[in-house]
């Protein structure tokens, strides 16, 4: 139904192929570069939507951080998995068993 992507590139055609009829692809970046041959025909035959979104200005980001701090907003973490348990995390997500974020612990975030 929806794809949220920050990579862009030629993956866009994969997203269009798996997109549900009437679905949306929301892009907020293009770290993989441009899509060289965008399949526009498949997009409009699926009545799909490609929408771009910026992350906001530095001022927007600062105001967001102020709000998070003022209201003490913290994410709900359902479970933390070690890297070797990543497939169990994906299974939990696929089966809609989680309430909140699923975290995969890597060597750089061992303090979680």
XYZ file of N, CA, C and O in Angstrom, residues 17-110:
376
model
N 6.629 -1.982 -8.973
C 6.187 -3.351 -9.280
C 5.427 -3.976 -8.114
O 4.423 -4.656 -8.310
N 5.855 -3.744 -6.875
C 5.200 -4.365 -5.714
C 4.110 -3.490 -5.098
O 3.395 -3.939 -4.207
N 3.951 -2.278 -5.587
C 2.972 -1.352 -5.038
C 1.552 -1.832 -5.310
O 1.239 -2.305 -6.392
N 0.682 -1.716 -4.320
C -0.736 -2.033 -4.496
C -1.380 -0.994 -5.392
O -0.910 0.147 -5.492
N -2.483 -1.374 -6.030
C -3.245 -0.418 -6.827
C -3.683 0.725 -5.914
O -4.195 0.503 -4.820
N -3.435 1.949 -6.355
C -3.779 3.123 -5.562
C -2.776 3.439 -4.467
O -3.001 4.336 -3.660
N -1.652 2.731 -4.442
C -0.645 2.937 -3.399
C 0.186 4.185 -3.629
O 0.074 4.868 -4.649
N 1.040 4.468 -2.661
C 1.873 5.669 -2.712
C 3.324 5.314 -2.406
O 3.603 4.473 -1.549
N 4.217 5.945 -3.113
C 5.646 5.882 -2.823
C 6.024 7.275 -2.334
O 5.884 8.250 -3.067
N 6.449 7.375 -1.085
C 6.865 8.651 -0.509
C 8.379 8.638 -0.380
O 8.946 7.765 0.270
N 9.022 9.593 -0.997
C 10.486 9.662 -1.002
C 10.965 10.885 -0.250
O 10.438 11.972 -0.428
N 11.985 10.674 0.590
C 12.562 11.791 1.330
C 14.053 11.914 1.081
O 14.743 12.672 1.753
N 14.562 11.189 0.108
C 15.976 11.279 -0.210
C 16.293 10.492 -1.464
O 15.429 9.814 -2.032
N 17.548 10.582 -1.891
C 17.988 9.871 -3.088
C 19.458 9.492 -2.944
O 20.276 9.799 -3.803
N 19.778 8.816 -1.845
C 21.174 8.473 -1.593
C 21.743 7.498 -2.624
O 22.949 7.448 -2.822
N 20.876 6.728 -3.294
C 21.335 5.804 -4.333
C 21.419 6.473 -5.698
O 21.745 5.837 -6.686
N 21.113 7.756 -5.758
C 21.194 8.489 -7.015
C 19.889 8.473 -7.777
O 18.859 8.025 -7.262
N 19.934 8.945 -9.018
C 18.706 9.028 -9.815
C 18.277 7.659 -10.339
O 19.082 6.739 -10.447
N 16.996 7.557 -10.662
C 16.464 6.373 -11.336
C 16.653 6.621 -12.830
O 16.085 7.569 -13.379
N 17.428 5.779 -13.487
C 17.772 6.034 -14.886
C 16.622 5.772 -15.851
O 16.501 6.436 -16.865
N 15.773 4.797 -15.556
C 14.672 4.442 -16.460
C 13.395 4.205 -15.659
O 12.945 3.074 -15.513
N 12.798 5.257 -15.144
C 11.591 5.145 -14.337
C 10.442 4.615 -15.192
O 10.146 5.146 -16.260
N 9.783 3.551 -14.716
C 8.676 2.938 -15.437
C 7.381 3.674 -15.105
O 6.572 3.223 -14.307
N 7.198 4.819 -15.748
C 6.045 5.672 -15.489
C 4.750 4.964 -15.877
O 3.728 5.106 -15.201
N 4.770 4.175 -16.939
C 3.565 3.467 -17.386
C 3.019 2.568 -16.283
O 1.819 2.585 -16.001
N 3.878 1.786 -15.644
C 3.423 0.914 -14.560
C 2.864 1.713 -13.400
O 1.892 1.302 -12.764
N 3.456 2.873 -13.132
C 2.976 3.712 -12.041
C 1.560 4.204 -12.304
O 0.677 4.090 -11.461
N 1.293 4.724 -13.502
C -0.057 5.245 -13.733
C -1.078 4.137 -13.980
O -2.254 4.296 -13.665
N -0.655 2.959 -14.498
C -1.601 1.856 -14.653
C -2.062 1.308 -13.300
O -3.155 0.763 -13.186
N -1.234 1.482 -12.285
C -1.617 1.082 -10.926
C -2.307 2.214 -10.175
O -2.625 2.075 -9.002
N -2.496 3.340 -10.855
C -3.068 4.524 -10.204
C -2.239 4.869 -8.958
O -2.763 5.255 -7.918
N -0.919 4.690 -9.095
C -0.003 4.950 -7.989
C 0.385 6.407 -7.898
O 0.165 7.197 -8.827
N 0.947 6.742 -6.772
C 1.364 8.121 -6.531
C 2.816 8.125 -6.077
O 3.206 7.340 -5.220
N 3.597 9.009 -6.652
C 4.987 9.217 -6.252
C 5.050 10.605 -5.644
O 4.760 11.596 -6.313
N 5.386 10.658 -4.367
C 5.377 11.943 -3.659
C 6.748 12.188 -3.041
O 7.300 11.330 -2.360
N 7.265 13.376 -3.222
C 8.514 13.772 -2.607
C 8.263 14.560 -1.335
O 7.260 15.256 -1.215
N 9.164 14.426 -0.397
C 9.027 15.148 0.863
C 10.407 15.534 1.373
O 11.321 14.707 1.378
N 10.546 16.760 1.793
C 11.802 17.181 2.394
C 11.750 16.908 3.888
O 10.689 16.660 4.458
N 12.876 16.954 4.503
C 12.956 16.702 5.937
C 12.698 17.969 6.743
O 12.652 17.935 7.947
N 12.520 19.089 6.083
C 12.310 20.345 6.788
C 13.607 21.124 6.913
O 14.691 20.649 6.592
N 13.479 22.312 7.438
C 14.631 23.197 7.585
C 15.334 22.925 8.923
O 14.770 22.276 9.808
N 16.543 23.457 9.102
C 17.196 23.342 10.408
C 16.340 23.946 11.531
O 16.308 23.431 12.645
N 15.617 25.019 11.227
C 14.725 25.623 12.230
C 13.594 24.655 12.593
O 13.234 24.516 13.761
N 13.007 23.988 11.584
C 11.956 22.996 11.839
C 12.485 21.885 12.747
O 11.804 21.443 13.672
N 13.699 21.434 12.476
C 14.299 20.357 13.265
C 14.511 20.812 14.714
O 14.196 20.076 15.655
N 15.015 22.026 14.895
C 15.238 22.551 16.245
C 13.916 22.660 17.008
O 13.843 22.303 18.194
N 12.859 23.116 16.334
C 11.544 23.227 16.986
C 10.982 21.853 17.339
O 10.349 21.686 18.383
N 11.223 20.875 16.476
C 10.777 19.514 16.761
C 11.488 18.980 18.002
O 10.855 18.387 18.889
N 12.789 19.210 18.101
C 13.536 18.748 19.273
C 13.049 19.432 20.543
O 12.938 18.796 21.603
N 12.741 20.727 20.451
C 12.191 21.442 21.606
C 10.886 20.810 22.072
O 10.659 20.622 23.267
N 10.015 20.481 21.125
C 8.728 19.872 21.471
C 8.926 18.496 22.114
O 8.299 18.172 23.115
N 9.824 17.700 21.540
C 10.100 16.366 22.083
C 10.619 16.491 23.515
O 10.177 15.766 24.416
N 11.526 17.411 23.750
C 12.076 17.604 25.092
C 11.043 18.168 26.063
O 10.917 17.698 27.196
N 10.276 19.149 25.604
C 9.278 19.779 26.468
C 8.222 18.777 26.920
O 7.829 18.750 28.090
N 7.760 17.950 26.010
C 6.685 16.998 26.321
C 7.202 15.619 26.703
O 6.415 14.694 26.896
N 8.542 15.508 26.778
C 9.203 14.250 27.169
C 8.709 13.061 26.353
O 8.330 12.015 26.892
N 8.687 13.256 25.042
C 8.237 12.209 24.123
C 9.354 11.190 23.952
O 10.490 11.545 23.627
N 9.046 9.947 24.201
C 10.006 8.858 24.001
C 9.320 7.764 23.183
O 8.125 7.516 23.351
N 10.055 7.113 22.305
C 9.442 6.051 21.510
C 9.132 4.830 22.384
O 9.814 4.573 23.380
N 8.107 4.120 22.012
C 7.783 2.861 22.681
C 8.599 1.772 22.003
O 8.507 1.587 20.783
N 9.411 1.072 22.773
C 10.225 -0.015 22.242
C 9.593 -1.330 22.675
O 9.469 -1.614 23.861
N 9.181 -2.109 21.701
C 8.566 -3.403 21.967
C 9.612 -4.424 22.397
O 9.422 -5.130 23.375
N 10.710 -4.502 21.643
C 11.732 -5.501 21.934
C 13.055 -5.088 21.301
O 13.082 -4.382 20.300
N 14.131 -5.564 21.907
C 15.479 -5.352 21.386
C 16.058 -6.725 21.054
O 16.053 -7.628 21.896
N 16.548 -6.885 19.840
C 17.099 -8.145 19.373
C 18.580 -7.994 19.071
O 19.002 -6.946 18.568
N 19.386 -9.027 19.333
C 20.775 -8.983 18.870
C 20.783 -9.143 17.347
O 19.796 -9.604 16.757
N 21.870 -8.770 16.718
C 21.967 -8.864 15.258
C 21.607 -10.270 14.768
O 20.893 -10.425 13.787
N 22.050 -11.292 15.486
C 21.763 -12.664 15.048
C 20.275 -13.029 15.223
O 19.820 -14.047 14.716
N 19.520 -12.196 15.903
C 18.084 -12.412 16.065
C 17.251 -11.553 15.136
O 16.028 -11.439 15.307
N 17.896 -10.951 14.132
C 17.196 -10.039 13.224
C 16.022 -10.712 12.522
O 14.959 -10.107 12.353
N 16.178 -11.967 12.132
C 15.080 -12.656 11.438
C 13.878 -12.830 12.364
O 12.734 -12.749 11.915
N 14.125 -13.049 13.650
C 13.022 -13.154 14.608
C 12.301 -11.811 14.725
O 11.071 -11.765 14.843
N 13.052 -10.719 14.666
C 12.439 -9.384 14.714
C 11.567 -9.153 13.486
O 10.436 -8.669 13.595
N 12.089 -9.525 12.315
C 11.303 -9.363 11.091
C 10.057 -10.252 11.120
O 8.990 -9.845 10.672
N 10.183 -11.441 11.650
C 9.039 -12.337 11.788
C 7.989 -11.714 12.705
O 6.791 -11.756 12.429
N 8.444 -11.141 13.821
C 7.530 -10.489 14.757
C 6.790 -9.340 14.073
O 5.586 -9.161 14.257
N 7.522 -8.571 13.256
C 6.906 -7.454 12.548
C 5.939 -7.976 11.476
O 4.821 -7.478 11.348
N 6.363 -8.972 10.712
C 5.524 -9.528 9.645
C 4.205 -10.064 10.203
O 3.161 -9.939 9.580
N 4.247 -10.634 11.405
C 3.049 -11.193 12.034
C 2.281 -10.171 12.865
O 1.329 -10.528 13.554
N 2.702 -8.906 12.820
C 2.044 -7.814 13.548
C 1.921 -8.127 15.033
O 0.901 -7.864 15.653
N 2.975 -8.660 15.617
C 2.969 -9.017 17.033
C 3.532 -7.917 17.926
O 3.417 -7.994 19.139
N 4.146 -6.904 17.326
C 4.806 -5.869 18.113
C 3.875 -4.711 18.418
O 2.910 -4.471 17.708
N 4.191 -4.025 19.495
C 3.554 -2.737 19.794
C 4.701 -1.782 20.059
O 5.328 -1.821 21.106
N 5.026 -0.972 19.107
C 6.157 -0.068 19.225
C 7.296 -0.491 18.320
O 7.139 -1.315 17.420
N 8.451 0.071 18.596
C 9.629 -0.149 17.761
C 10.275 -1.494 18.052
O 10.271 -1.975 19.181
N 10.854 -2.082 17.015
C 11.703 -3.248 17.157
C 13.126 -2.781 16.874
O 13.382 -2.166 15.842
N 14.022 -3.041 17.791
C 15.400 -2.568 17.683
C 16.305 -3.759 17.416
O 16.190 -4.799 18.070
N 17.213 -3.602 16.459
C 18.244 -4.604 16.184
C 19.544 -4.045 16.728
O 20.009 -2.993 16.300
N 20.106 -4.728 17.702
C 21.328 -4.246 18.341
C 22.537 -4.596 17.471
O 22.718 -5.729 17.057
N 23.340 -3.565 17.175
C 24.581 -3.753 16.430
C 25.736 -3.431 17.360
O 25.532 -2.971 18.490
N 26.935 -3.625 16.874
C 28.112 -3.351 17.711
C 28.157 -1.896 18.140
O 28.660 -1.576 19.205
N 27.608 -0.977 17.315
C 27.696 0.440 17.646
C 26.583 0.931 18.557
O 26.619 2.049 19.027
N 25.560 0.103 18.829
C 24.490 0.561 19.726
C 24.266 -0.415 20.875
O 23.149 -0.657 21.296
N 25.362 -0.916 21.441
C 25.264 -1.905 22.510
C 24.717 -1.330 23.806
O 24.376 -2.072 24.711
